[in-house]
Short mmCIF file of N, CA and C in Angstrom, two decimals:
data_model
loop_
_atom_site.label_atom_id
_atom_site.label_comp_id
_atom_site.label_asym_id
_atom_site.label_seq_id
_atom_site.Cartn_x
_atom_site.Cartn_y
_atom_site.Cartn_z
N UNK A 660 0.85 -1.19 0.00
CA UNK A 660 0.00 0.00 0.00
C UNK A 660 0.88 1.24 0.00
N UNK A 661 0.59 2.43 -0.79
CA UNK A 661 1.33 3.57 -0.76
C UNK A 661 0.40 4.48 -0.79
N UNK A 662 0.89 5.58 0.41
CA UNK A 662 -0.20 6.25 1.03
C UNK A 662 0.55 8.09 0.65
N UNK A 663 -0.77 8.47 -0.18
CA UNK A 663 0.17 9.85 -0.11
C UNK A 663 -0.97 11.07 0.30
N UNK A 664 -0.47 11.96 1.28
CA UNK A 664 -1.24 12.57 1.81
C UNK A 664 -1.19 13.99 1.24
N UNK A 665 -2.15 15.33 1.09
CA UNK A 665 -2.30 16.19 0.70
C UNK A 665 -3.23 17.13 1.41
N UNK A 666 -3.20 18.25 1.07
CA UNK A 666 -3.99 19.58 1.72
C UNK A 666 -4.18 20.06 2.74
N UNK A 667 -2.64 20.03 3.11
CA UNK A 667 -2.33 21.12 4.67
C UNK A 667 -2.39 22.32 3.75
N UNK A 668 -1.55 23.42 5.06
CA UNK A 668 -1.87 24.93 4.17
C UNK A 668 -1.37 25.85 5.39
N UNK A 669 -1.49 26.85 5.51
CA UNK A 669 -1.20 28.33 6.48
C UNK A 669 -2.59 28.44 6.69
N UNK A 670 -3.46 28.66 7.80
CA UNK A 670 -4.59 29.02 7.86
C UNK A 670 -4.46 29.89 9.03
N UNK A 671 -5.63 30.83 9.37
CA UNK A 671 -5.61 30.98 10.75
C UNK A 671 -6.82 30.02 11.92
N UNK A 672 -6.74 30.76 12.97
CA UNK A 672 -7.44 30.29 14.44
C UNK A 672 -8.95 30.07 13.85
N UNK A 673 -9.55 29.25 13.91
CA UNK A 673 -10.81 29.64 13.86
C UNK A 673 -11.42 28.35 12.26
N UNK A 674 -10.00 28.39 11.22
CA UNK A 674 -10.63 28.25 9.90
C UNK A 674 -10.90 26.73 10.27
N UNK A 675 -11.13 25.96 8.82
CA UNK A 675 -11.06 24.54 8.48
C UNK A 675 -10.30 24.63 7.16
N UNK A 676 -9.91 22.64 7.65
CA UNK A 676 -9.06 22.65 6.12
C UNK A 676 -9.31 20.81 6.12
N UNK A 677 -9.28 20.39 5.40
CA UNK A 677 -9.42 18.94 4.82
C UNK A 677 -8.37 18.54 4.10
N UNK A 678 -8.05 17.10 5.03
CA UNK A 678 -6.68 16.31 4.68
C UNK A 678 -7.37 15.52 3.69
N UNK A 679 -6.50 15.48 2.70
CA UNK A 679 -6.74 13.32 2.06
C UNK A 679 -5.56 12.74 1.90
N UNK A 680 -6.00 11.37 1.51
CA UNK A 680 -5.16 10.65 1.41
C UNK A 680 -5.72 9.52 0.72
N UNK A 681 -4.65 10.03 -0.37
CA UNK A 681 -4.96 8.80 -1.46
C UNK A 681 -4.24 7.50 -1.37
N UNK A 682 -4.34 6.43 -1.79
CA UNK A 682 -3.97 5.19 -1.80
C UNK A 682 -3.57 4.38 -3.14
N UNK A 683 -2.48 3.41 -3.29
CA UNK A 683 -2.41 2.21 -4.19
C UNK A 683 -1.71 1.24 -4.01
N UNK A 684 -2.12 0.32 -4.75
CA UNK A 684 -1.47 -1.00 -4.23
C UNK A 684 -2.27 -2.40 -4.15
N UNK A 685 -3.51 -1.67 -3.13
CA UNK A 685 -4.38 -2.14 -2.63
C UNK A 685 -5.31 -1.56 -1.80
N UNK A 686 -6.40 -2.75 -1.88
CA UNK A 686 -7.94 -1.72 -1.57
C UNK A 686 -7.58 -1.34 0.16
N UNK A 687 -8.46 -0.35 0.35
CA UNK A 687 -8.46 0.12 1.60
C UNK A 687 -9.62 -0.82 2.38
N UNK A 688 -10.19 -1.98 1.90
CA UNK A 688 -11.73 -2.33 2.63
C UNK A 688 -10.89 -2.75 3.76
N UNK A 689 -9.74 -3.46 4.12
CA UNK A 689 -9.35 -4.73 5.26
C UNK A 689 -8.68 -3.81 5.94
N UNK A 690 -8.28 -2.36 5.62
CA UNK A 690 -7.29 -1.82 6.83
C UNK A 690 -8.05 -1.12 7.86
N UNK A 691 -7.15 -0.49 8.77
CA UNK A 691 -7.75 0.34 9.57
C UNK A 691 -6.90 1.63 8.63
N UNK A 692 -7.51 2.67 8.78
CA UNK A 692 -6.75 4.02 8.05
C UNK A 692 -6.63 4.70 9.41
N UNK A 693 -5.82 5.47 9.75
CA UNK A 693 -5.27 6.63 10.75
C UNK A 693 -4.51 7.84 10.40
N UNK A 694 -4.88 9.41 10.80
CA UNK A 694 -4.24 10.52 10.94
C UNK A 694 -3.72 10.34 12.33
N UNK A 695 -2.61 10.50 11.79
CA UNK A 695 -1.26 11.00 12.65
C UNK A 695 -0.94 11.94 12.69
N UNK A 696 -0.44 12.74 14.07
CA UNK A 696 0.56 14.29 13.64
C UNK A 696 1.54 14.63 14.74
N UNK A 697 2.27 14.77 13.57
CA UNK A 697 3.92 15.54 14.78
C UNK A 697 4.02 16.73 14.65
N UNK A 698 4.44 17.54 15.82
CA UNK A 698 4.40 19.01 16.26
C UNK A 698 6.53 18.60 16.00
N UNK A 699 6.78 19.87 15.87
CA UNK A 699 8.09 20.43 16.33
C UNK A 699 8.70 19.49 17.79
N UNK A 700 9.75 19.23 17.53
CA UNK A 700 10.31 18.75 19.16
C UNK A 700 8.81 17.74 19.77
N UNK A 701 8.56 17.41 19.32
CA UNK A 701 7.13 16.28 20.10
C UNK A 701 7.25 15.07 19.04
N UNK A 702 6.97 13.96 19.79
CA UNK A 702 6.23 12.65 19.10
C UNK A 702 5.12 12.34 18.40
N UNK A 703 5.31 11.82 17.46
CA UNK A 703 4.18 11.48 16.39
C UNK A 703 2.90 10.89 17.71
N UNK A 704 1.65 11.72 17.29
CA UNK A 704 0.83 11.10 18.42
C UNK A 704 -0.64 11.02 16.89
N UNK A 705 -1.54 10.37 17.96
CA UNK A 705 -3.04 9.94 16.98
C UNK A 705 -3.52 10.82 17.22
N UNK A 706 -4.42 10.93 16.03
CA UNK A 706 -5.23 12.15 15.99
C UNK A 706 -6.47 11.48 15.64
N UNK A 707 -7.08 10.32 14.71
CA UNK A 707 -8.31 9.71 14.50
C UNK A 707 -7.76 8.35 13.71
N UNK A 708 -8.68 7.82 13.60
CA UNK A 708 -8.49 6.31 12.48
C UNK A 708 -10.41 5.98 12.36
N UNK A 709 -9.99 5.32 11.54
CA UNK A 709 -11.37 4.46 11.23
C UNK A 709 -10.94 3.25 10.63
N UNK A 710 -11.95 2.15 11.64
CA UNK A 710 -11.17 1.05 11.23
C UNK A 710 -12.06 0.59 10.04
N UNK A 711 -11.08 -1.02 10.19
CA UNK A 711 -11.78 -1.51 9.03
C UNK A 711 -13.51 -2.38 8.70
N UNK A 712 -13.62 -2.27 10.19
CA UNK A 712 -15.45 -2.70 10.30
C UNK A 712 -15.70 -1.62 10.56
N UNK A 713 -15.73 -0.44 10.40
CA UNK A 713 -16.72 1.35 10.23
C UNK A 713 -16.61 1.65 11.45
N UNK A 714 -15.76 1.75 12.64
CA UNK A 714 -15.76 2.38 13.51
C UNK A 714 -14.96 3.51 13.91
N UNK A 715 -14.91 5.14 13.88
CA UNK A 715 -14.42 5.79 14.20
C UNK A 715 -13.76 5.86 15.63
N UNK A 716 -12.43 6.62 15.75
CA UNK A 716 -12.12 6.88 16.78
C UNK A 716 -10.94 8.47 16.59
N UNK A 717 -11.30 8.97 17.52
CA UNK A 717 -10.56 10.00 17.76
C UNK A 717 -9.77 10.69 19.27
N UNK A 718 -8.65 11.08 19.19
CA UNK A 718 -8.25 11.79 20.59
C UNK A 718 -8.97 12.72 20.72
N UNK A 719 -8.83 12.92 22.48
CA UNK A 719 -9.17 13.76 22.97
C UNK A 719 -9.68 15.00 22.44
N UNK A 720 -7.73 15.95 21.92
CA UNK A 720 -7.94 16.86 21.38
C UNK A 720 -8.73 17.91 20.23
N UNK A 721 -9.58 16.53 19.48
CA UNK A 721 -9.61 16.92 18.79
C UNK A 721 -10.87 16.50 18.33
N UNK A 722 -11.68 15.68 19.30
CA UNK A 722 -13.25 15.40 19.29
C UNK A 722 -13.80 16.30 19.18
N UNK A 723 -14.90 16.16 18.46
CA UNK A 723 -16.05 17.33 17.84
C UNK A 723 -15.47 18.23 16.96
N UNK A 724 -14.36 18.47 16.69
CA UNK A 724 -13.62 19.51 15.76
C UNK A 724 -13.31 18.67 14.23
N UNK A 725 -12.47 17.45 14.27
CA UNK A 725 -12.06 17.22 13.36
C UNK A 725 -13.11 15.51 13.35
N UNK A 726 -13.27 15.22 11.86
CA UNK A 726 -13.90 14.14 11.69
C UNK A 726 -13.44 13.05 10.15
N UNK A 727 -12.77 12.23 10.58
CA UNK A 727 -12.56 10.93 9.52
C UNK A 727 -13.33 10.44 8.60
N UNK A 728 -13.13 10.29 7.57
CA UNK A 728 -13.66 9.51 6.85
C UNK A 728 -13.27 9.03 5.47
N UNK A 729 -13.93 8.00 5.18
CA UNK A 729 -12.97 7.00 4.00
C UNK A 729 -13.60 6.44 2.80
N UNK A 730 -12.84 6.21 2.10
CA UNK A 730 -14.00 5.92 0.36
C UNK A 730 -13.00 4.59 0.31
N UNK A 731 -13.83 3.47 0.27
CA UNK A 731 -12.82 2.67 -0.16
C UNK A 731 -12.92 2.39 -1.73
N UNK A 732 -13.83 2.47 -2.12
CA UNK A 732 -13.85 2.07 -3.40
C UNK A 732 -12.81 2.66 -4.31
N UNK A 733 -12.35 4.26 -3.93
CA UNK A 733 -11.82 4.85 -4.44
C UNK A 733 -10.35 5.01 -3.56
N UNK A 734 -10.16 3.95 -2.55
CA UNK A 734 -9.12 4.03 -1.98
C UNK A 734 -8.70 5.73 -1.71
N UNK A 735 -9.75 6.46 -0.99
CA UNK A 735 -9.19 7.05 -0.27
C UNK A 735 -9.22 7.98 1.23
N UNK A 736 -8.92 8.14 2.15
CA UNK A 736 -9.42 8.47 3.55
C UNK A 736 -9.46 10.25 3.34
N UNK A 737 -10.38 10.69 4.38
CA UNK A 737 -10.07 11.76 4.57
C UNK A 737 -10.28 12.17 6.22
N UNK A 738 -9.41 13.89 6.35
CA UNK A 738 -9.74 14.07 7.64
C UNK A 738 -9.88 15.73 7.43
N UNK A 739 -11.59 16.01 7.58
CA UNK A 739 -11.61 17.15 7.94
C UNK A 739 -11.58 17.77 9.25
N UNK A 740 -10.76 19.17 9.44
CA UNK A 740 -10.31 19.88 10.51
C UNK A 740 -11.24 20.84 10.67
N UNK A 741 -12.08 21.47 12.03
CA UNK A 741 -12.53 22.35 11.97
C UNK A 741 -12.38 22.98 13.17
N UNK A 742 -12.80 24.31 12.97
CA UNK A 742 -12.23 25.15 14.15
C UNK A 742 -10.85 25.22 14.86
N UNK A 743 -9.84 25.01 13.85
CA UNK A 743 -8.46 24.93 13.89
C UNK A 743 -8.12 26.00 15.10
N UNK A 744 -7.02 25.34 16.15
CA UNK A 744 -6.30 26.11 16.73
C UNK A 744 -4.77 25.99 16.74
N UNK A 745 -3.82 26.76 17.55
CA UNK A 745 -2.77 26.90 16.90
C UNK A 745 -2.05 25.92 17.45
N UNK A 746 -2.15 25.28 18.34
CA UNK A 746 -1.63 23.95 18.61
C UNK A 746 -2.41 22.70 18.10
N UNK A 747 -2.66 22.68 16.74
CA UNK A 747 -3.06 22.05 16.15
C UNK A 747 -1.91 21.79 15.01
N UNK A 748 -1.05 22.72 14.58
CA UNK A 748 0.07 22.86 13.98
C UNK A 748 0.66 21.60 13.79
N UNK A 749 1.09 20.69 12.92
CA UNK A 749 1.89 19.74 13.06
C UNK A 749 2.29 19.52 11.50
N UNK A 750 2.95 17.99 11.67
CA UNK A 750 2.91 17.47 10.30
C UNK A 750 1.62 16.13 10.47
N UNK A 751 1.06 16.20 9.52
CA UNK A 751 -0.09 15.18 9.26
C UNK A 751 -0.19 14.29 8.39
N UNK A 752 -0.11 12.86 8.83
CA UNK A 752 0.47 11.74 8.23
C UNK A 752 -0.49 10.77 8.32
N UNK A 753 -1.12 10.15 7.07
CA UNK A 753 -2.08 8.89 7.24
C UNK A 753 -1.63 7.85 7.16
N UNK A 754 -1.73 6.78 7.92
CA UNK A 754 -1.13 5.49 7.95
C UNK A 754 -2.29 4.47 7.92
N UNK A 755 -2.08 3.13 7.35
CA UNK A 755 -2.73 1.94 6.81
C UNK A 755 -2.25 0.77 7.71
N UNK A 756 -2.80 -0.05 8.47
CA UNK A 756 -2.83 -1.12 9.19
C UNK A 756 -3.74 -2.35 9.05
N UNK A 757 -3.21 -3.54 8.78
CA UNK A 757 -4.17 -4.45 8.21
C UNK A 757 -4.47 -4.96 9.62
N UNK A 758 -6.05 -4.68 9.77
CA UNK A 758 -7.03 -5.54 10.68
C UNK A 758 -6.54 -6.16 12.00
N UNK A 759 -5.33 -4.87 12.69
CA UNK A 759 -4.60 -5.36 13.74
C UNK A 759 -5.14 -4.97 15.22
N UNK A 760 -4.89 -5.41 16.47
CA UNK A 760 -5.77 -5.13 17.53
C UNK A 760 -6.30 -3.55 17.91
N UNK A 761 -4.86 -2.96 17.90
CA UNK A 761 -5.73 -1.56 18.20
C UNK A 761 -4.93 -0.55 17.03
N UNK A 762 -5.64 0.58 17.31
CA UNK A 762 -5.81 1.65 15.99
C UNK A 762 -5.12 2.37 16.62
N UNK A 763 -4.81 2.72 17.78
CA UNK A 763 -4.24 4.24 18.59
C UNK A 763 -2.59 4.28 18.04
N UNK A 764 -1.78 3.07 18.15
CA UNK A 764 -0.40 2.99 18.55
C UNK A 764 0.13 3.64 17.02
N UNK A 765 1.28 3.97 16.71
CA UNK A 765 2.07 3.95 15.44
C UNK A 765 2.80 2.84 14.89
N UNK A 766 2.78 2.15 16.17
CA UNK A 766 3.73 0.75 15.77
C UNK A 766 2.58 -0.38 15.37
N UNK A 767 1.14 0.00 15.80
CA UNK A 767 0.21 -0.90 14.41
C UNK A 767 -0.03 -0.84 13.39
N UNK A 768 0.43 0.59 12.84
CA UNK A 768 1.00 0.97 10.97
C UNK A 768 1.88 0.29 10.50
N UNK A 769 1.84 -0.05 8.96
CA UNK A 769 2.79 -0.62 8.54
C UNK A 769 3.12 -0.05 7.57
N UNK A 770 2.17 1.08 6.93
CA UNK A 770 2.22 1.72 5.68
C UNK A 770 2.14 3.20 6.16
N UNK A 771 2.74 4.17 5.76
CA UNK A 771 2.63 5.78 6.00
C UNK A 771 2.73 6.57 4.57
N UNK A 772 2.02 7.47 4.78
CA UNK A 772 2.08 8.37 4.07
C UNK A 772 3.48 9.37 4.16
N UNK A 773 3.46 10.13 3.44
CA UNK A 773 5.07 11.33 3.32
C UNK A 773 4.38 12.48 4.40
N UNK A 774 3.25 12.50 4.81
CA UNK A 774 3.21 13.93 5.30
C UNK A 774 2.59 15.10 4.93
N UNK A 775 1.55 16.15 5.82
CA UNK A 775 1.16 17.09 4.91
C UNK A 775 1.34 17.83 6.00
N UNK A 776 1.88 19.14 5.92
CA UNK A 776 2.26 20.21 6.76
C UNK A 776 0.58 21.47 6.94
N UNK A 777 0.30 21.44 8.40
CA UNK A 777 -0.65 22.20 8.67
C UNK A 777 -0.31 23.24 9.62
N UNK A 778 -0.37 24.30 9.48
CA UNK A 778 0.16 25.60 10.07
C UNK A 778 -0.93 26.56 10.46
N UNK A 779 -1.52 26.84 11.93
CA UNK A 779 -2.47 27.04 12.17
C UNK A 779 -2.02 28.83 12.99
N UNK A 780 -2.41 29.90 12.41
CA UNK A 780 -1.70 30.74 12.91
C UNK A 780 -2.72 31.70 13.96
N UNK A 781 -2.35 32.30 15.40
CA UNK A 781 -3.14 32.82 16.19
C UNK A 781 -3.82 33.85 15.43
#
């Protein structure tokens, strides 16, 4: 699977912006899909996934604001952002995991995307 992610941007406090992430290789029906994001000096942490039997999940941070979702037919996930704040800033990375116990970790990815840079300004 090769995962390439697109449509970060400079925005300010307040806006929205919508990630995707396209896919090939293979279909997206058996994985779990996940947004990932790393801040400056911080660890890649979860931000949402949806697995591969239709169940969403999201952190903390970022419940009710941002929301997942996935086309498999067309192999591809998305994650819209809303009500962006500035520690929301990171790099944003979708990763692919085949049908493994849990969705949260990075080390249940096996496939990543390159990255899409989101810059959220006060």
């Amino acid at each position: 699977v090769q995962l390439q992610a697109s449509g970060g941007g400079l925005v300010q406090a307040g806006d929205s912006l919508r990630l995707s992430c396209a896919g090939s290789g293979r279909t997206f029906r058996n994985y779990h899909m996940g947004w990932f994001r790393q801040a400056p000096g911080k660890e890649r942490e979860f931000v949402a996934a949806s697995s591969w039997n239709g169940r969403t999940y999201y952190a903390n941070a970022v419940k009710g604001r941002f929301t997942i979702s996935r086309d498999d037919a067309g192999n591809m996930v998305y994650l819209q952002m809303n009500s962006l704040k500035p520690e929301d800033t990171a790099v944003y990375y979708c990763a692919a995991a085949f049908k493994t116990v849990t969705v949260f970790d990075t080390s249940a990815y096996s496939y990543w995307g390159q990255g899409t840079l989101v810059t959220v300004s006060s």
